[in-house]
mmCIF file of C-alpha atoms and ligand atoms in Angstrom:
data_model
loop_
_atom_site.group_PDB
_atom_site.id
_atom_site.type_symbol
_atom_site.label_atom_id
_atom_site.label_comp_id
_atom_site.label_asym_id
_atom_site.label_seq_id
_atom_site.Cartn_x
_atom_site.Cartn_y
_atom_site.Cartn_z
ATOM 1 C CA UNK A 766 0.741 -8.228 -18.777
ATOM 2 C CA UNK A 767 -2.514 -7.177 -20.207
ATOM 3 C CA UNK A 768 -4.129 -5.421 -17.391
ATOM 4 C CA UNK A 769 -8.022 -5.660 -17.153
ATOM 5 C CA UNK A 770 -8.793 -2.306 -16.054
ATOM 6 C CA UNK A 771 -12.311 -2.413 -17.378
ATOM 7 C CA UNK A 772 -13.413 -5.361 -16.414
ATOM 8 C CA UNK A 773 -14.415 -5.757 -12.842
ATOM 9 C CA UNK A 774 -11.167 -7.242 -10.960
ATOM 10 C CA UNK A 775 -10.158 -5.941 -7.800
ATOM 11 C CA UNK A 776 -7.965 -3.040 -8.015
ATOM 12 C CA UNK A 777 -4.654 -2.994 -5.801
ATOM 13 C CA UNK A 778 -3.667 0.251 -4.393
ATOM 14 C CA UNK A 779 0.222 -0.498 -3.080
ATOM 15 C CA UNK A 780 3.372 1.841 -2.322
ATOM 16 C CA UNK A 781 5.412 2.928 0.263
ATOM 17 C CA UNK A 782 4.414 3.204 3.983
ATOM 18 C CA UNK A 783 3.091 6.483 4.346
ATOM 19 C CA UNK A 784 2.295 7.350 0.560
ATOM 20 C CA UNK A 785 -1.373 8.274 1.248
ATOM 21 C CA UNK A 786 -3.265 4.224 0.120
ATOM 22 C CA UNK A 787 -5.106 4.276 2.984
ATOM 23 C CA UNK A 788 -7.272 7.750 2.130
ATOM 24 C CA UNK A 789 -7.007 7.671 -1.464
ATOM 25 C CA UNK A 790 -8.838 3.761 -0.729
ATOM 26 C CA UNK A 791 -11.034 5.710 1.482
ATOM 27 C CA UNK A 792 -11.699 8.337 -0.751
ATOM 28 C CA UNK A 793 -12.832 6.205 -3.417
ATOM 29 C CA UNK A 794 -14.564 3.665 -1.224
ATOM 30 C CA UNK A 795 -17.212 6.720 0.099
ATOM 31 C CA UNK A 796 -18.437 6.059 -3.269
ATOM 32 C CA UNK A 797 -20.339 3.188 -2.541
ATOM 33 C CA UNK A 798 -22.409 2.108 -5.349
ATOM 34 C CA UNK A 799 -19.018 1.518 -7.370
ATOM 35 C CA UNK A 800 -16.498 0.302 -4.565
ATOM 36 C CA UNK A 801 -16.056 -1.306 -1.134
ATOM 37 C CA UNK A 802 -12.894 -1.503 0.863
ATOM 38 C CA UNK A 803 -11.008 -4.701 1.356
ATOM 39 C CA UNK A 804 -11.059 -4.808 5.286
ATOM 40 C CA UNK A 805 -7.665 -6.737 6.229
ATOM 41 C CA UNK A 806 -6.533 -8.496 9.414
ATOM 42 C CA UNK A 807 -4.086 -7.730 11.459
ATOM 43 C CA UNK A 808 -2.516 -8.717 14.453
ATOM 44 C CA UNK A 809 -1.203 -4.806 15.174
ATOM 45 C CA UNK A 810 -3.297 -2.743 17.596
ATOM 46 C CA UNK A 811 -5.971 -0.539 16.949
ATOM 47 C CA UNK A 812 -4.851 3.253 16.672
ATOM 48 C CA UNK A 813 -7.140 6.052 18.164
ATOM 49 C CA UNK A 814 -10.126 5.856 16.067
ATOM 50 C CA UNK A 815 -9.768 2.642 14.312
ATOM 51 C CA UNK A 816 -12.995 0.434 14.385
ATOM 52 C CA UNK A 817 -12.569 -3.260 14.532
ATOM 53 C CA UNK A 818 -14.295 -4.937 11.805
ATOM 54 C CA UNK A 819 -14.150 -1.075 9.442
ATOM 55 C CA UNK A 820 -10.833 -0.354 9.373
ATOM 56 C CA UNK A 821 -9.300 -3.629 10.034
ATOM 57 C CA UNK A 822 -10.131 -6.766 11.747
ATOM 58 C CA UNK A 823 -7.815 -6.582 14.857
ATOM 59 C CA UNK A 824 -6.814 -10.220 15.438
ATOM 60 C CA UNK A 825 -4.335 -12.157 17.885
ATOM 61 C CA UNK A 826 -1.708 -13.782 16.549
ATOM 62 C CA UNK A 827 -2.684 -17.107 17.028
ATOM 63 C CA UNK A 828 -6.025 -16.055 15.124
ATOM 64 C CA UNK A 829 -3.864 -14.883 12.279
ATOM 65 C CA UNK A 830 -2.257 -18.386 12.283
ATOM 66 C CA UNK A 831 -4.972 -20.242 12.034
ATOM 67 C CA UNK A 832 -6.733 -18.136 9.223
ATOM 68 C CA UNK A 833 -3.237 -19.056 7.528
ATOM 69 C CA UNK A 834 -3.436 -22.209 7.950
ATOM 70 C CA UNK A 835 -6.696 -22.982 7.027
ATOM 71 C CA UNK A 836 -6.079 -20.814 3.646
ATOM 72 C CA UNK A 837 -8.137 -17.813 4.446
ATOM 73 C CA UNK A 838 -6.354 -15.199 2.923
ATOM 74 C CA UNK A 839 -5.578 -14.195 -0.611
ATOM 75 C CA UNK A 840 -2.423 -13.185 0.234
ATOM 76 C CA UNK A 841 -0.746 -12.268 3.809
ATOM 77 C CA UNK A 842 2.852 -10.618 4.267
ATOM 78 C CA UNK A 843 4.901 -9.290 7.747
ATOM 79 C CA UNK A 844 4.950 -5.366 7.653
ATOM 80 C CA UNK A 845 6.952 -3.618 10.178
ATOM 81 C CA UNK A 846 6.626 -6.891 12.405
ATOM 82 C CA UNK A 847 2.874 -7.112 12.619
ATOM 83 C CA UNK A 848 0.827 -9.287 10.560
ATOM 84 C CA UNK A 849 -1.982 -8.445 7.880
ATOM 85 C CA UNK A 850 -3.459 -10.279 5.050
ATOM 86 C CA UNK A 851 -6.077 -9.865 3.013
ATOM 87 C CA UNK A 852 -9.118 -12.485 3.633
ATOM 88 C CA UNK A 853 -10.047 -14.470 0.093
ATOM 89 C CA UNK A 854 -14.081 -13.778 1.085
ATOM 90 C CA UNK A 855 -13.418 -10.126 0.379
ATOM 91 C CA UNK A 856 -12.503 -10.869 -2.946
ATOM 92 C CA UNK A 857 -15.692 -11.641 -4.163
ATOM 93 C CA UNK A 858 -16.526 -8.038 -3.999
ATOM 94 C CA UNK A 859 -20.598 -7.761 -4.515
ATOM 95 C CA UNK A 860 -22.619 -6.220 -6.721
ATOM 96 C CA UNK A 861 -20.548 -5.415 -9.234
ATOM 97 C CA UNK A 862 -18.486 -2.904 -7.307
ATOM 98 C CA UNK A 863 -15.003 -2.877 -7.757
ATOM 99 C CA UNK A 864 -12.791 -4.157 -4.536
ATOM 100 C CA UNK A 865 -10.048 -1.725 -3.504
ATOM 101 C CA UNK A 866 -7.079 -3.181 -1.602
ATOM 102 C CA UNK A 867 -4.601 -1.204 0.137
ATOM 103 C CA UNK A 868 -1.545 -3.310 0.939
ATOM 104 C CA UNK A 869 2.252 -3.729 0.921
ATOM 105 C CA UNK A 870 4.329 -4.804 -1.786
ATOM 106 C CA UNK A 871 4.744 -8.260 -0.701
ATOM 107 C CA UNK A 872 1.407 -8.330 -0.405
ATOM 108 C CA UNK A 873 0.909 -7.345 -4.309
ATOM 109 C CA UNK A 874 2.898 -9.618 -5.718
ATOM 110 C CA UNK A 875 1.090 -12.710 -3.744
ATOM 111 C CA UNK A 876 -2.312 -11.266 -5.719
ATOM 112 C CA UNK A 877 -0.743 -10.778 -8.637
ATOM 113 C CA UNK A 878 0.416 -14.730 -8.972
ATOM 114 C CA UNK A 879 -3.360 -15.705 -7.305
ATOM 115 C CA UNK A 880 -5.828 -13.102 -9.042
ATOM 116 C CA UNK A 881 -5.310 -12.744 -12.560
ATOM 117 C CA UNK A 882 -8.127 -10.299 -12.877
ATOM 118 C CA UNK A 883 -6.239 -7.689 -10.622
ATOM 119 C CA UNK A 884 -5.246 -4.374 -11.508
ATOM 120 C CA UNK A 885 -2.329 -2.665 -9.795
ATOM 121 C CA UNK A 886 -1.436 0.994 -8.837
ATOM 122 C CA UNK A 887 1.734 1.758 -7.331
ATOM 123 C CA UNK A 888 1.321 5.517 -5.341
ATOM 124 C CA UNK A 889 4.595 7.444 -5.357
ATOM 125 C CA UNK A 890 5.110 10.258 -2.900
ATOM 126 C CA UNK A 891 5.537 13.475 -4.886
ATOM 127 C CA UNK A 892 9.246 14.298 -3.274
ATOM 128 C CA UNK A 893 12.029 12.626 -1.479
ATOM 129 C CA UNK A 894 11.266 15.618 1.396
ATOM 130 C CA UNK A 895 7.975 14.500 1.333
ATOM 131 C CA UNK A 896 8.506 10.721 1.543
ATOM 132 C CA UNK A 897 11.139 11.814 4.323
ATOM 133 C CA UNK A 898 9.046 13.506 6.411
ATOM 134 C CA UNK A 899 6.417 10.532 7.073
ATOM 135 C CA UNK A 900 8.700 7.876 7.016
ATOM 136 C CA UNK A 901 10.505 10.081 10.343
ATOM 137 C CA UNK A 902 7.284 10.537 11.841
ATOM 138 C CA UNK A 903 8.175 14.282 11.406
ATOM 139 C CA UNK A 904 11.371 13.683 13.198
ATOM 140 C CA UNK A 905 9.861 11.505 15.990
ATOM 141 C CA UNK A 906 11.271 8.265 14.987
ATOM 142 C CA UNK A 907 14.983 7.141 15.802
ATOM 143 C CA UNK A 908 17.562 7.493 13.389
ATOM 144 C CA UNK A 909 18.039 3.720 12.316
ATOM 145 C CA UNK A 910 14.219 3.287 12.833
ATOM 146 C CA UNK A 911 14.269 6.018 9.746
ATOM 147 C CA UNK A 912 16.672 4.225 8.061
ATOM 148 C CA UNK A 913 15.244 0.772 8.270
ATOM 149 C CA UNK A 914 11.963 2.106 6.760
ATOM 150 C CA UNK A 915 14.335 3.916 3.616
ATOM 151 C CA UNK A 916 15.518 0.957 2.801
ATOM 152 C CA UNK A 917 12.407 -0.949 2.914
ATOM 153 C CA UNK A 918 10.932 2.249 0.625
ATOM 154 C CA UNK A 919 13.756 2.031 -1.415
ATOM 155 C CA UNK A 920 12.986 -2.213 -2.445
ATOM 156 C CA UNK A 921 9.530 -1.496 -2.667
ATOM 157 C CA UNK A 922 10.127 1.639 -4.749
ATOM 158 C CA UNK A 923 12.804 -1.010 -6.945
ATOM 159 C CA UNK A 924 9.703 -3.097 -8.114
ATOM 160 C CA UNK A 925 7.276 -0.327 -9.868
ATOM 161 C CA UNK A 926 7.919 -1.515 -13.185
ATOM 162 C CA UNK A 927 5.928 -4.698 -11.683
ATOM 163 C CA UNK A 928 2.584 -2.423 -11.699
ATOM 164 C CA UNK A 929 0.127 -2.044 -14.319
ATOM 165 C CA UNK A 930 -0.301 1.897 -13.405
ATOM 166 C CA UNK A 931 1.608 4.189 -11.551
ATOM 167 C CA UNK A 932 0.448 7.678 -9.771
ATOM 168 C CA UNK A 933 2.277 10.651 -7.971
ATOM 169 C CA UNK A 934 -0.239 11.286 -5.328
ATOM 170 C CA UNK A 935 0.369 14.637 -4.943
ATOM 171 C CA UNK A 936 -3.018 15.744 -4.871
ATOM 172 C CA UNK A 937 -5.592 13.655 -3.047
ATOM 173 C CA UNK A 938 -8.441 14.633 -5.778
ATOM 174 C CA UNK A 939 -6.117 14.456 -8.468
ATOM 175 C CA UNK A 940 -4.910 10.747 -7.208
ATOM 176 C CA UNK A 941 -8.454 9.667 -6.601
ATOM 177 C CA UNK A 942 -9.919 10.881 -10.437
ATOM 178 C CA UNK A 943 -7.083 8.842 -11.986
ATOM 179 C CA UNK A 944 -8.475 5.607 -9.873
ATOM 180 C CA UNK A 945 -11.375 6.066 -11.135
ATOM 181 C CA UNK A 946 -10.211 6.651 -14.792
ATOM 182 C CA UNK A 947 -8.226 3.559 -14.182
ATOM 183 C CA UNK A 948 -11.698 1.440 -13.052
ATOM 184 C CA UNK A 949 -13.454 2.571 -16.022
ATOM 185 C CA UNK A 950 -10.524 1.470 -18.460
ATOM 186 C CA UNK A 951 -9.557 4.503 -19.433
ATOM 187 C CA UNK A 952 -5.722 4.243 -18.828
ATOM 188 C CA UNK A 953 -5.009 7.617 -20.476
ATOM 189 C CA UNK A 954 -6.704 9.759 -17.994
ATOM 190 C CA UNK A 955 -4.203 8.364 -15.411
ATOM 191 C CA UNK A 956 -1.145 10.084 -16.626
ATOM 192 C CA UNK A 957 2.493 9.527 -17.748
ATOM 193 C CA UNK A 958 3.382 6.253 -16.710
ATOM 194 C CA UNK A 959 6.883 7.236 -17.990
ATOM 195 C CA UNK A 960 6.777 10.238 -16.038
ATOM 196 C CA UNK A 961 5.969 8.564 -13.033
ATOM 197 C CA UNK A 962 8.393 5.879 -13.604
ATOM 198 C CA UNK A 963 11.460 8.871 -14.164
ATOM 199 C CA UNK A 964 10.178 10.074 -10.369
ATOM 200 C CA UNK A 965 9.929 6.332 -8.830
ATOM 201 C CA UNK A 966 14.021 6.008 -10.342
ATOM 202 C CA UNK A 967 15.252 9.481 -8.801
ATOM 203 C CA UNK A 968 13.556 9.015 -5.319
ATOM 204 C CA UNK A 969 15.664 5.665 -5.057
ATOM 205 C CA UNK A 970 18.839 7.187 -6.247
ATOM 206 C CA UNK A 971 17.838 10.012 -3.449
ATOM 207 C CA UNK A 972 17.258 7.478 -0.845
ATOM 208 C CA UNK A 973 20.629 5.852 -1.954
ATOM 209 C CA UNK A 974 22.303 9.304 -1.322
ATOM 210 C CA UNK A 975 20.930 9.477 2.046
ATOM 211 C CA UNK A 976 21.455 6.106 3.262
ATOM 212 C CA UNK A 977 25.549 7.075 2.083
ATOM 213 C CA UNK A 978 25.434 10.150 3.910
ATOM 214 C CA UNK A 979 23.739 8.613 7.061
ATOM 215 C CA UNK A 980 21.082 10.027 7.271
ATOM 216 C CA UNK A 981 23.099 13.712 7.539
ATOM 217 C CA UNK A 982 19.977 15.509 6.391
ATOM 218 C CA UNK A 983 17.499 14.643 9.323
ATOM 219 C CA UNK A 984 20.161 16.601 11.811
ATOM 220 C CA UNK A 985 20.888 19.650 9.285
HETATM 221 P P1 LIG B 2028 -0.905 0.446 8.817
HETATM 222 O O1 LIG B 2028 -0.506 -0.388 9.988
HETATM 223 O O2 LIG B 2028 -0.183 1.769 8.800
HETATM 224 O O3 LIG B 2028 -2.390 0.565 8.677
HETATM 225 O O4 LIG B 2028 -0.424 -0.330 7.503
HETATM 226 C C1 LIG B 2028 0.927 -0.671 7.334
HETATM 227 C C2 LIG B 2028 1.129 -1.243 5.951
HETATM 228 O O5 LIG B 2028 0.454 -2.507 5.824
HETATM 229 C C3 LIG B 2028 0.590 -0.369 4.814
HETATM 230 O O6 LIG B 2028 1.562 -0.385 3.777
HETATM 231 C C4 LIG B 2028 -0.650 -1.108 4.378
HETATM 232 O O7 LIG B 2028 -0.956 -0.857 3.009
HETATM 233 C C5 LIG B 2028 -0.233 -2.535 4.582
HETATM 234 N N1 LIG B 2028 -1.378 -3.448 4.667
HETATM 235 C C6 LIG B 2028 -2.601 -3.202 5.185
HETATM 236 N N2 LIG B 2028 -3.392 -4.280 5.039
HETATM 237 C C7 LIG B 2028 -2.659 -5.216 4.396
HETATM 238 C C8 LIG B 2028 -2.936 -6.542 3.927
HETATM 239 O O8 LIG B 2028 -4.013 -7.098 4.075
HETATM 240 N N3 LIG B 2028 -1.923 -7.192 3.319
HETATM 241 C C9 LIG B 2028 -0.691 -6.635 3.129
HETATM 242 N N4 LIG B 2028 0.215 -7.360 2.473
HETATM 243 N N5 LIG B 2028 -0.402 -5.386 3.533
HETATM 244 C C10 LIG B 2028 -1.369 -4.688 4.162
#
């Protein structure tokens, strides 16, 4: 795949739950003149602070199914039971901005088959630890609730050779400069894709480990 990072295709942000997508998209979409957030629906409910209409578009799920069936969305996928998809108007970004979406896996791969102009960024997290410690809602989630989302990470983390670039967001700034190196075509400022590829490979043999052990780790 040839990916058009320079041209003016909408660029996916994607990665596990938790990775950081949703402020490195924000990040990036303060800068207004050069991009503008993909606003999703979803049938989930709002969290403290959300705004309908900016953050999401907080629909039932009968709404959802008729925006499906009347072919409203790009591409629309079932995360952790609730719906969200990504409407095809916001695809026609404006003004020569770039769009930014920040969606699931599934979600990527629909775009990838319906947009050929995408470009897509896969955001690791920069540890196991670190990828641990969201995923357990710092230790507030049940054990097989932590589980369930490992082995989600771990099939999402399974297709990153699918992506055109792929980014340890370690460092919000960091994470954000190599988006925009990656807008403006200039895939060398966004680092080792090699590198990043060796980390995406040992987190899944980590998450293998854990899943053996049972999870031993999150009652050590
Ligand atoms: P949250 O509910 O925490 O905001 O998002 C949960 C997951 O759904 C995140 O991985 C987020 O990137 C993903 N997501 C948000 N909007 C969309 C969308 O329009 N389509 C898909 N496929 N995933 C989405």
């Amino acid at each position: 795949m040839t990916p058009s990072a320079g041209g003016d295709g909408p660029i996916v942000l994607a990665g596990p739950t938790g990775v950081g997508k949703t402020t490195v998209a924000r990040a990036l979409a303060a800068d207004r003149g050069r991009f503008v957030f993909s606003v999703s629906a979803t049938t989930r409910r709002p969290r403290p602070g959300e705004r309908d209409g900016a953050d999401y578009e907080f629909v039932s799920r009968e709404q959802f199914e008729r925006m499906v069936d009347a072919g409203e969305f790009a591409e629309w996928a079932r995360v952790h039971d609730r719906m969200y998809g990504t409407p095809l108007r916001n695809l026609a970004g404006g003004d020569g901005r770039r769009v930014l979406l920040d969606i699931d896996v599934q979600g990527a791969a629909q775009v990838r088959g319906n947009v050929p102009s995408a470009v897509f960024v896969f955001l690791l997290p920069p540890s196991l630890g670190t990828l641990l410690a969201r995923l357990s809602g710092r230790g507030t989630e049940p054990r097989d609730e932590v589980a369930r989302r490992l082995r989600v990470a771990r099939d999402e983390l399974a297709r990153v050779p699918e992506f055109d670039y792929v980014l340890v967001n370690d460092d919000l700034d960091a994470t954000v400069a190599a988006v925009r190196a990656i807008a403006r075509g200039d895939a060398g400022a966004a680092g080792s894709l090699r590198a990043a590829r060796g980390t995406a490979e040992s987190l899944c043999r980590g998450i293998a480990t854990l899943l053996a052990r049972d999870l031993d780790i999150l009652s050590e």
